[in-house]
Coordinates of N, CA and C in Angstrom, one line a residue:
M32 N -34.6 23.4 13.7 CA -35.7 22.4 13.4 C -34.9 21.1 13.3
P33 N -35.4 20.0 13.7 CA -34.8 18.7 13.4 C -35.1 17.9 11.9
F34 N -33.7 17.1 11.9 CA -33.6 16.5 10.5 C -35.0 15.7 10.4
S35 N -35.5 15.8 9.0 CA -36.8 14.4 8.9 C -35.5 13.3 8.5
S36 N -36.4 12.2 8.8 CA -35.8 10.6 8.6 C -34.9 10.8 7.0
D37 N -35.8 11.5 6.0 CA -35.1 11.1 5.0 C -34.0 12.0 4.6
E38 N -33.4 13.3 5.4 CA -32.7 14.0 5.4 C -31.6 13.3 5.7
I39 N -31.4 12.7 6.8 CA -30.4 12.2 7.8 C -29.5 11.7 6.6
P40 N -29.7 10.2 6.0 CA -28.9 9.8 5.4 C -28.5 10.4 4.1
N41 N -28.9 11.8 3.8 CA -28.5 12.1 2.5 C -27.3 12.8 3.3
Q42 N -27.6 13.7 4.5 CA -26.4 14.8 5.2 C -25.3 13.5 5.4
R43 N -25.5 12.3 5.9 CA -24.3 11.5 5.9 C -23.6 11.2 4.6
Q44 N -24.4 11.1 3.3 CA -23.8 10.7 2.4 C -22.7 11.5 2.0
S45 N -23.4 13.0 2.3 CA -22.8 14.2 1.7 C -21.3 14.3 2.4
V46 N -21.5 14.4 4.0 CA -20.0 14.0 4.6 C -19.4 13.1 4.3
L47 N -19.8 11.9 4.1 CA -18.7 10.9 3.5 C -18.2 11.5 2.4
R48 N -19.0 12.0 1.6 CA -18.2 12.7 -0.1 C -17.3 13.5 0.2
E49 N -17.8 14.7 1.1 CA -16.6 15.6 1.1 C -15.3 15.0 2.1
R50 N -15.7 14.2 3.2 CA -14.4 13.2 3.2 C -13.3 12.7 2.2
R51 N -14.5 12.0 1.7 CA -13.5 11.0 0.6 C -12.6 11.9 -0.6
E52 N -13.3 13.2 -0.9 CA -12.7 14.0 -2.0 C -11.5 14.9 -1.2
D53 N -11.7 15.0 0.2 CA -10.7 15.5 0.7 C -9.5 14.6 1.0
A54 N -9.8 13.2 1.2 CA -8.9 12.3 1.3 C -8.0 12.4 0.1
I55 N -8.5 12.0 -0.8 CA -8.1 11.7 -1.9 C -7.1 12.9 -2.8
N56 N -7.6 14.2 -2.3 CA -6.7 15.3 -2.7 C -5.3 15.3 -2.3
R57 N -5.9 14.9 -0.7 CA -4.6 15.0 0.5 C -3.3 14.1 -0.7
Y58 N -3.9 13.0 -0.5 CA -3.2 11.7 -1.4 C -2.7 12.3 -2.5
L59 N -3.2 12.9 -3.3 CA -3.0 13.0 -4.6 C -1.9 13.9 -4.9
E60 N -1.9 15.0 -3.5 CA -0.4 15.7 -3.2 C 0.4 15.4 -3.1
R61 N 0.8 14.1 -2.4 CA 1.7 13.0 -2.1 C 2.2 12.2 -3.2
T62 N 1.4 12.0 -4.3 CA 1.3 11.2 -5.0 C 2.8 12.0 -6.3
P63 N 3.5 10.9 -6.9 CA 4.3 11.6 -7.7 C 3.5 11.8 -9.0
V64 N 3.9 13.1 -9.5 CA 3.0 13.5 -10.9 C 3.1 12.5 -11.9
I65 N 3.9 11.5 -12.4 CA 3.6 11.0 -13.2 C 2.5 9.8 -12.7
Y66 N 2.0 9.3 -11.6 CA 1.0 8.7 -11.3 C -0.1 9.0 -10.7
R67 N -0.2 10.2 -11.2 CA -1.5 11.4 -10.6 C -2.6 11.0 -11.6
G68 N -2.1 10.7 -13.1 CA -3.5 10.5 -13.8 C -4.3 9.2 -13.7
A69 N -5.6 9.3 -13.8 CA -6.1 7.8 -13.4 C -5.9 7.0 -14.9
I70 N -6.2 5.5 -14.6 CA -5.6 4.5 -15.1 C -6.5 3.4 -15.1
R71 N -7.0 2.7 -16.3 CA -7.6 1.1 -15.8 C -6.6 0.1 -15.5
I72 N -7.0 -0.2 -14.2 CA -6.3 -1.4 -13.8 C -6.3 -3.0 -13.9
H73 N -5.9 -3.7 -13.4 CA -6.5 -5.0 -13.3 C -7.9 -5.1 -12.7
P74 N -8.5 -5.8 -12.9 CA -9.6 -6.6 -12.5 C -9.5 -6.7 -11.1
A75 N -8.4 -7.5 -10.8 CA -8.3 -8.0 -9.5 C -7.8 -6.9 -8.5
A76 N -6.6 -6.5 -9.0 CA -6.5 -5.2 -8.1 C -7.2 -3.8 -7.9
D77 N -8.7 -4.1 -8.9 CA -9.8 -3.3 -8.3 C -10.5 -3.7 -7.4
D78 N -10.5 -5.1 -7.5 CA -11.4 -5.7 -6.6 C -10.6 -5.3 -5.3
W79 N -9.6 -6.0 -4.9 CA -8.6 -5.4 -3.9 C -9.2 -3.9 -3.0
A80 N -9.0 -3.0 -4.2 CA -8.9 -1.6 -3.7 C -10.3 -1.3 -3.1
R81 N -11.5 -2.3 -4.0 CA -12.6 -2.1 -3.5 C -13.5 -2.5 -2.6
H82 N -12.7 -3.2 -2.0 CA -12.7 -4.7 -0.6 C -13.9 -5.2 -0.8
R83 N -13.6 -5.9 -2.2 CA -14.8 -7.1 -2.4 C -14.7 -8.0 -1.7
D84 N -15.7 -8.5 -1.2 CA -15.7 -9.7 -0.2 C -14.9 -11.2 -0.6
D85 N -14.4 -11.7 -1.8 CA -13.4 -12.3 -2.0 C -12.0 -12.2 -2.1
A86 N -11.8 -10.5 -2.2 CA -10.6 -9.9 -2.5 C -9.8 -10.3 -1.4
P87 N -8.4 -10.6 -1.5 CA -7.3 -10.9 -0.6 C -7.2 -9.5 0.4
P88 N -6.5 -9.5 1.7 CA -6.7 -8.2 2.3 C -5.3 -7.5 1.9
S89 N -4.2 -8.3 1.4 CA -3.4 -7.8 1.3 C -2.6 -8.2 -0.6
L90 N -1.9 -7.6 -1.4 CA -1.7 -7.1 -3.1 C 0.1 -7.1 -3.0
F91 N 0.0 -8.0 -3.8 CA 1.5 -8.2 -4.0 C 1.3 -8.3 -5.9
L92 N 2.1 -7.2 -6.1 CA 2.1 -6.8 -7.8 C 3.5 -7.1 -8.2
T93 N 3.3 -8.2 -9.0 CA 4.6 -8.4 -9.7 C 4.5 -8.4 -11.1
G94 N 5.8 -8.9 -12.1 CA 5.8 -8.9 -13.1 C 7.3 -8.0 -13.7
P95 N 7.5 -7.9 -14.8 CA 8.8 -7.3 -15.7 C 8.8 -6.2 -15.2
I96 N 9.9 -5.4 -15.6 CA 10.4 -4.1 -15.4 C 9.4 -3.2 -16.5
G97 N 8.6 -2.3 -16.0 CA 8.0 -1.5 -16.8 C 6.4 -1.7 -17.5
V98 N 6.0 -2.9 -16.7 CA 4.4 -3.2 -17.4 C 3.5 -2.4 -16.4
G99 N 3.8 -1.3 -15.3 CA 3.2 -1.0 -15.0 C 2.6 -0.9 -13.2
K100 N 3.4 -1.8 -12.6 CA 3.0 -2.2 -11.4 C 2.7 -0.8 -10.4
T101 N 3.8 0.0 -10.4 CA 4.0 1.0 -9.6 C 2.8 2.0 -9.7
H102 N 2.3 2.5 -11.4 CA 1.1 3.2 -11.4 C 0.0 2.6 -11.0
T103 N 0.0 1.3 -11.1 CA -1.0 0.3 -10.7 C -1.3 0.4 -9.3
A104 N -0.4 0.5 -8.6 CA -0.3 0.4 -7.2 C -1.0 1.9 -6.4
W105 N -0.3 3.2 -6.9 CA -0.7 4.0 -6.9 C -2.2 4.5 -6.9
Q106 N -2.9 3.9 -8.4 CA -4.1 4.1 -8.5 C -4.9 3.0 -7.7
A107 N -4.6 1.9 -7.4 CA -5.3 0.8 -6.4 C -5.4 1.6 -5.3
S108 N -4.4 2.3 -4.6 CA -4.4 2.8 -3.1 C -5.1 3.9 -3.1
R109 N -5.3 4.7 -4.0 CA -6.3 5.8 -3.9 C -7.5 5.4 -3.8
Q110 N -8.0 4.1 -4.9 CA -9.2 3.4 -4.7 C -9.8 3.2 -3.3
W111 N -8.4 2.7 -2.7 CA -8.7 1.5 -1.6 C -8.9 2.7 -0.6
L112 N -8.1 4.0 -0.5 CA -8.4 4.8 0.4 C -10.1 5.6 0.6
A113 N -10.4 5.5 -1.0 CA -11.9 6.3 -1.0 C -12.7 4.9 -0.3
T114 N -12.6 4.0 -0.6 CA -13.6 2.9 -0.3 C -13.3 2.6 1.4
T115 N -12.6 2.9 1.7 CA -12.5 2.8 3.3 C -13.1 4.1 3.9
V116 N -13.1 5.1 3.2 CA -13.7 6.6 3.9 C -15.5 6.2 3.8
D117 N -15.5 6.0 2.9 CA -17.2 5.5 2.4 C -17.7 4.1 3.7
H118 N -16.8 3.1 4.0 CA -16.9 2.2 4.7 C -17.0 2.3 5.9
T119 N -16.1 3.5 6.2 CA -15.9 3.8 7.9 C -16.4 5.1 8.7
G120 N -16.2 5.7 7.3 CA -16.1 7.2 7.7 C -14.8 8.0 8.3
L121 N -14.0 7.1 8.3 CA -12.7 7.5 9.1 C -11.6 8.0 8.1
M122 N -10.4 8.8 8.1 CA -9.4 8.8 7.3 C -8.3 8.0 7.5
P123 N -8.3 7.1 6.8 CA -7.3 6.3 7.1 C -5.8 6.8 6.7
S124 N -4.7 6.1 7.5 CA -3.2 6.6 7.3 C -2.6 5.8 6.3
I125 N -2.0 6.1 5.1 CA -1.2 5.3 4.5 C 0.4 5.5 4.2
E126 N 1.0 4.9 4.7 CA 2.6 5.1 4.4 C 3.1 4.4 3.2
T127 N 3.6 5.1 2.1 CA 4.2 5.0 0.9 C 5.5 5.1 1.1
W128 N 6.4 4.0 0.6 CA 7.9 4.2 0.5 C 8.4 3.3 -0.7
R129 N 9.5 3.7 -1.5 CA 10.4 3.0 -2.2 C 11.3 2.2 -1.2
S130 N 11.3 1.3 -1.6 CA 12.5 0.1 -0.8 C 13.6 0.7 -0.3
T131 N 14.6 1.3 -1.3 CA 15.5 1.8 -1.1 C 15.6 2.8 -0.2
A132 N 14.4 3.3 -0.1 CA 14.7 4.7 0.7 C 13.8 4.1 2.4
L133 N 13.5 3.2 2.0 CA 12.5 2.8 3.4 C 14.4 2.0 4.1
F134 N 14.8 0.7 3.5 CA 15.9 0.4 3.9 C 17.1 1.2 4.6
D135 N 17.1 2.7 3.9 CA 18.1 3.4 4.3 C 17.6 4.2 5.7
A136 N 16.3 4.8 5.8 CA 15.7 5.1 6.7 C 15.7 4.2 8.3
L137 N 15.8 2.7 7.8 CA 16.0 1.8 9.0 C 17.3 1.5 9.2
R138 N 17.9 2.1 8.8 CA 19.4 2.0 9.2 C 19.9 2.0 10.7
P139 N 20.7 1.3 11.3 CA 20.9 1.6 12.7 C 21.5 2.8 13.0
D140 N 22.3 3.6 12.0 CA 22.8 5.0 12.4 C 21.8 5.8 12.4
N141 N 20.4 5.6 12.0 CA 19.1 6.6 12.0 C 18.6 6.4 13.4
R142 N 18.7 7.7 14.2 CA 18.2 7.7 15.4 C 16.4 7.6 15.4
D143 N 16.3 7.8 14.0 CA 14.5 7.7 14.1 C 13.9 6.5 13.6
A144 N 14.8 5.5 13.4 CA 14.2 3.8 12.7 C 13.5 3.6 14.2
K145 N 13.7 3.6 15.3 CA 12.5 2.9 15.9 C 11.3 3.8 15.9
T146 N 11.1 5.1 15.8 CA 10.1 5.7 15.8 C 9.5 5.3 14.7
L147 N 10.5 5.5 13.2 CA 9.6 5.0 12.1 C 8.9 3.7 11.9
T148 N 9.3 2.7 12.6 CA 9.2 1.4 12.8 C 7.7 1.0 13.4
G149 N 7.8 2.0 14.1 CA 6.2 2.3 15.0 C 5.0 2.8 14.1
V150 N 5.8 3.6 13.2 CA 5.1 4.2 12.5 C 4.2 3.3 11.5
L151 N 5.1 2.7 10.9 CA 4.8 1.4 9.8 C 4.0 0.3 10.4
Q152 N 4.0 0.1 11.8 CA 3.5 -1.1 12.2 C 2.1 -0.8 12.0
R153 N 2.1 0.6 12.7 CA 0.3 0.9 12.8 C -0.5 1.9 11.6
A154 N 0.1 1.9 10.5 CA -0.4 2.9 9.6 C -1.7 1.6 9.0
D155 N -2.6 2.3 8.1 CA -3.8 1.9 7.7 C -3.6 0.5 6.7
L156 N -2.8 1.5 5.8 CA -2.0 0.7 4.8 C -0.6 0.9 4.0
L157 N 0.4 -0.3 4.4 CA 1.7 0.3 4.1 C 2.1 -0.3 2.9
Y158 N 2.5 0.6 1.9 CA 2.5 0.7 0.5 C 4.1 0.6 0.1
V159 N 4.8 -0.6 0.3 CA 6.4 -0.6 0.0 C 6.9 -0.8 -1.9
D160 N 7.4 0.2 -2.2 CA 7.2 0.1 -3.9 C 8.4 -0.5 -4.4
D161 N 8.7 -1.6 -5.5 CA 10.0 -2.3 -6.1 C 11.1 -2.5 -4.6
L162 N 10.1 -3.7 -3.9 CA 10.5 -4.2 -3.0 C 12.1 -5.0 -3.4
A163 N 12.0 -5.4 -4.3 CA 13.7 -6.2 -5.2 C 14.4 -5.2 -5.7
A164 N 14.7 -4.0 -5.4 CA 15.3 -3.0 -6.2 C 16.6 -2.6 -5.3
A165 N 16.7 -2.9 -4.3 CA 17.9 -2.9 -3.7 C 19.6 -3.6 -4.1
R166 N 20.4 -3.3 -4.6 CA 21.3 -4.2 -5.3 C 22.2 -4.7 -4.2
V167 N 22.1 -4.1 -2.8 CA 23.1 -4.6 -1.5 C 21.7 -5.0 -0.5
S168 N 21.8 -6.1 -0.1 CA 21.0 -6.7 1.3 C 20.7 -5.8 2.3
P169 N 20.0 -5.3 3.0 CA 20.3 -4.7 3.9 C 20.6 -5.3 5.3
T170 N 21.5 -4.6 6.3 CA 22.0 -5.4 7.3 C 20.8 -6.1 8.1
G171 N 21.5 -7.1 9.1 CA 20.8 -7.7 9.9 C 20.2 -6.8 11.0
W172 N 20.5 -5.6 11.1 CA 19.6 -4.9 11.9 C 18.3 -4.4 11.3
T173 N 18.8 -3.9 9.9 CA 17.2 -3.4 9.1 C 16.3 -4.2 9.2
Q174 N 17.1 -5.7 8.8 CA 16.1 -6.8 8.3 C 15.1 -7.5 9.7
E175 N 16.0 -6.8 10.9 CA 15.3 -6.8 12.1 C 14.1 -5.9 12.3
R176 N 14.5 -4.7 11.9 CA 13.3 -3.6 11.9 C 12.3 -4.4 11.2
L177 N 12.5 -4.6 9.8 CA 11.7 -5.3 8.7 C 10.9 -6.3 9.4
Y178 N 11.3 -7.5 10.1 CA 10.4 -8.0 10.6 C 9.6 -7.7 11.5
E179 N 10.1 -7.1 12.4 CA 9.2 -6.2 13.3 C 7.9 -5.4 13.2
I180 N 8.3 -4.5 11.8 CA 7.2 -3.9 11.0 C 6.2 -5.3 10.5
F181 N 6.7 -6.1 9.9 CA 5.8 -6.9 9.0 C 5.0 -7.6 9.9
D182 N 5.7 -8.2 11.0 CA 5.3 -9.0 12.1 C 4.1 -8.5 12.5
E183 N 4.0 -7.3 13.1 CA 3.3 -6.5 13.7 C 1.8 -6.8 12.9
R184 N 2.3 -6.0 11.8 CA 0.8 -6.0 10.5 C 0.6 -7.1 10.5
Y185 N 1.2 -8.6 10.5 CA 1.0 -9.5 10.1 C -0.5 -9.8 11.3
I186 N 0.2 -10.2 12.7 CA -0.5 -10.7 13.8 C -1.6 -9.6 14.0
N187 N -1.9 -8.7 13.4 CA -3.1 -7.5 13.4 C -4.0 -7.4 12.3
R188 N -3.4 -8.1 11.1 CA -4.4 -8.1 9.5 C -4.3 -6.6 9.2
R189 N -3.1 -6.3 9.2 CA -3.1 -4.9 8.6 C -2.6 -5.0 7.0
P190 N -3.6 -4.8 6.1 CA -2.9 -4.7 5.0 C -1.7 -4.0 4.1
V191 N -0.9 -4.9 3.3 CA 0.1 -4.2 3.0 C -0.1 -4.3 1.3
L192 N 0.4 -3.4 0.7 CA 0.6 -3.5 -0.7 C 2.2 -3.3 -1.3
I193 N 2.5 -4.1 -1.9 CA 3.9 -4.3 -2.6 C 3.9 -4.4 -3.8
T194 N 5.0 -3.8 -4.7 CA 5.1 -4.2 -5.8 C 6.6 -4.5 -5.8
C195 N 6.8 -5.3 -6.7 CA 8.3 -6.3 -7.0 C 8.2 -6.8 -8.1
D196 N 9.7 -7.1 -8.8 CA 9.5 -7.8 -9.9 C 10.0 -9.4 -10.0
V197 N 9.9 -9.6 -8.4 CA 9.8 -11.2 -8.3 C 8.8 -11.6 -7.6
L198 N 8.6 -13.0 -7.6 CA 7.6 -13.2 -6.6 C 8.0 -13.5 -5.1
P199 N 7.1 -13.2 -4.1 CA 7.2 -13.4 -2.5 C 8.5 -14.6 -2.1
G200 N 8.3 -15.7 -2.9 CA 9.1 -16.7 -2.6 C 10.4 -16.2 -2.8
Q201 N 10.7 -15.2 -3.6 CA 12.1 -15.1 -4.1 C 12.7 -13.7 -3.5
I202 N 12.3 -13.5 -2.6 CA 12.6 -12.3 -1.7 C 13.5 -12.3 -0.4
S203 N 13.8 -13.6 -0.1 CA 14.4 -13.9 1.0 C 15.3 -13.2 1.5
H204 N 16.4 -13.4 0.4 CA 17.9 -12.7 0.5 C 17.8 -11.1 0.8
I205 N 16.6 -10.7 0.4 CA 16.5 -9.2 0.7 C 15.8 -8.6 2.1
V206 N 14.6 -9.2 2.2 CA 14.3 -9.1 3.7 C 14.0 -9.9 4.7
G207 N 14.8 -11.2 4.6 CA 14.7 -12.2 5.7 C 13.8 -13.1 5.2
D208 N 14.2 -14.7 5.9 CA 13.1 -15.9 5.6 C 12.0 -15.5 6.3
R209 N 11.8 -14.8 7.5 CA 10.7 -14.7 8.1 C 9.7 -13.6 7.5
V210 N 10.4 -12.7 7.1 CA 9.4 -11.5 6.8 C 9.0 -12.0 5.1
A211 N 9.9 -12.8 4.6 CA 9.2 -13.4 3.3 C 7.9 -14.3 3.5
S212 N 8.1 -15.2 4.8 CA 7.3 -16.0 5.2 C 6.1 -15.5 5.4
R213 N 6.2 -14.4 6.3 CA 4.8 -13.9 6.4 C 3.9 -13.2 5.2
L214 N 5.2 -12.4 4.3 CA 4.3 -11.8 3.3 C 3.5 -12.9 2.1
G215 N 4.3 -14.0 2.4 CA 3.8 -15.2 1.4 C 2.1 -15.3 1.8
E216 N 1.7 -15.4 3.1 CA 0.4 -15.7 3.8 C 0.0 -14.7 3.8
M217 N 0.4 -13.2 3.8 CA -0.7 -12.0 4.3 C -0.8 -11.7 2.6
C218 N -0.2 -12.4 1.6 CA -0.7 -12.1 0.4 C -1.0 -13.0 -0.6
R219 N -1.5 -14.3 0.2 CA -1.9 -15.6 -0.4 C -3.1 -15.0 -1.2
G220 N -3.1 -15.3 -2.3 CA -4.3 -15.3 -3.4 C -4.6 -13.9 -3.4
G221 N -3.6 -13.0 -3.4 CA -3.3 -11.6 -3.9 C -2.1 -11.3 -4.4
V222 N -1.5 -12.2 -5.0 CA -0.3 -11.7 -5.8 C -0.8 -12.0 -7.1
L223 N -0.7 -10.8 -7.8 CA -1.0 -10.3 -9.0 C -0.1 -10.1 -10.2
L224 N 0.0 -11.3 -10.9 CA 1.0 -11.0 -12.0 C 1.0 -9.8 -13.2
L225 N 1.6 -8.7 -13.5 CA 0.9 -7.9 -14.6 C 2.0 -8.5 -16.0
E226 N 1.4 -8.4 -16.7 CA 2.5 -8.9 -18.0 C 2.0 -8.0 -19.3
G227 N 3.2 -7.6 -20.3 CA 2.9 -7.0 -21.2 C 4.5 -6.5 -21.2
D228 N 4.7 -5.6 -22.3 CA 6.0 -4.7 -22.9 C 6.3 -3.9 -22.0
D229 N 7.4 -3.5 -22.0 CA 7.7 -2.0 -20.9 C 7.2 -1.0 -21.8
R230 N 6.7 -0.3 -20.6 CA 5.5 0.8 -21.4 C 7.0 1.9 -21.7
R231 N 8.0 2.1 -20.9 CA 8.7 3.0 -21.2 C 9.7 2.8 -22.4
K232 N 9.2 2.0 -23.1 CA 10.3 1.6 -24.6 C 9.1 1.6 -25.6
G233 N 7.3 2.2 -25.1 CA 6.5 2.6 -26.1 C 5.6 1.4 -25.8
G234 N 5.9 0.1 -25.0 CA 4.8 -1.1 -25.1 C 3.9 -1.0 -24.3
V235 N 2.7 -1.5 -24.6 CA 1.3 -1.7 -24.0 C 1.3 -2.9 -22.6
A236 N 0.9 -2.3 -21.7 CA 1.0 -3.6 -20.6 C -0.1 -3.7 -20.4
A237 N -0.7 -5.1 -19.8 CA -2.0 -5.5 -19.5 C -2.3 -5.1 -18.0

């Protein structure tokens, strides 16, 4: 028996709802336990996550240590995932990395570094946490892989989500001038300063 015109939109909404819930549940399984709880995030981060018309394509969360940048990023990336499923009906890919782990994985002695570079170039969203955390700057070879990743994302308008305790213009010594320049443009209008006390010391962040 064919579907009526009223049933088809309802069926589509039901399918999208199931896909969204499945996507979120899978992503929650990958989310560190401490960041799984829902929190209220800054309106600008929420606008980005919900693909508002005037929101920037990429988001750079900055601010002092402990103000909730990482928690905000995990919450925002889950909402970004849900919104993308609703808009496209597809299951987007999200790559999430701590900067220190990423730099290690891109070292020249890692035989999988070039394969990983391709994965990070093509992911629908790339989230790198605590970009300035490394005490030692990556090698020139690793910075070249970072350039390949971010340049490919830059020219194809693929979004990034970055947390960092300094501004994009202050990370050249870590990622190189070319990556810093591209991140500056990719996140233009999307640099969000979170303020407040260190939550880990009992403070309340904005």
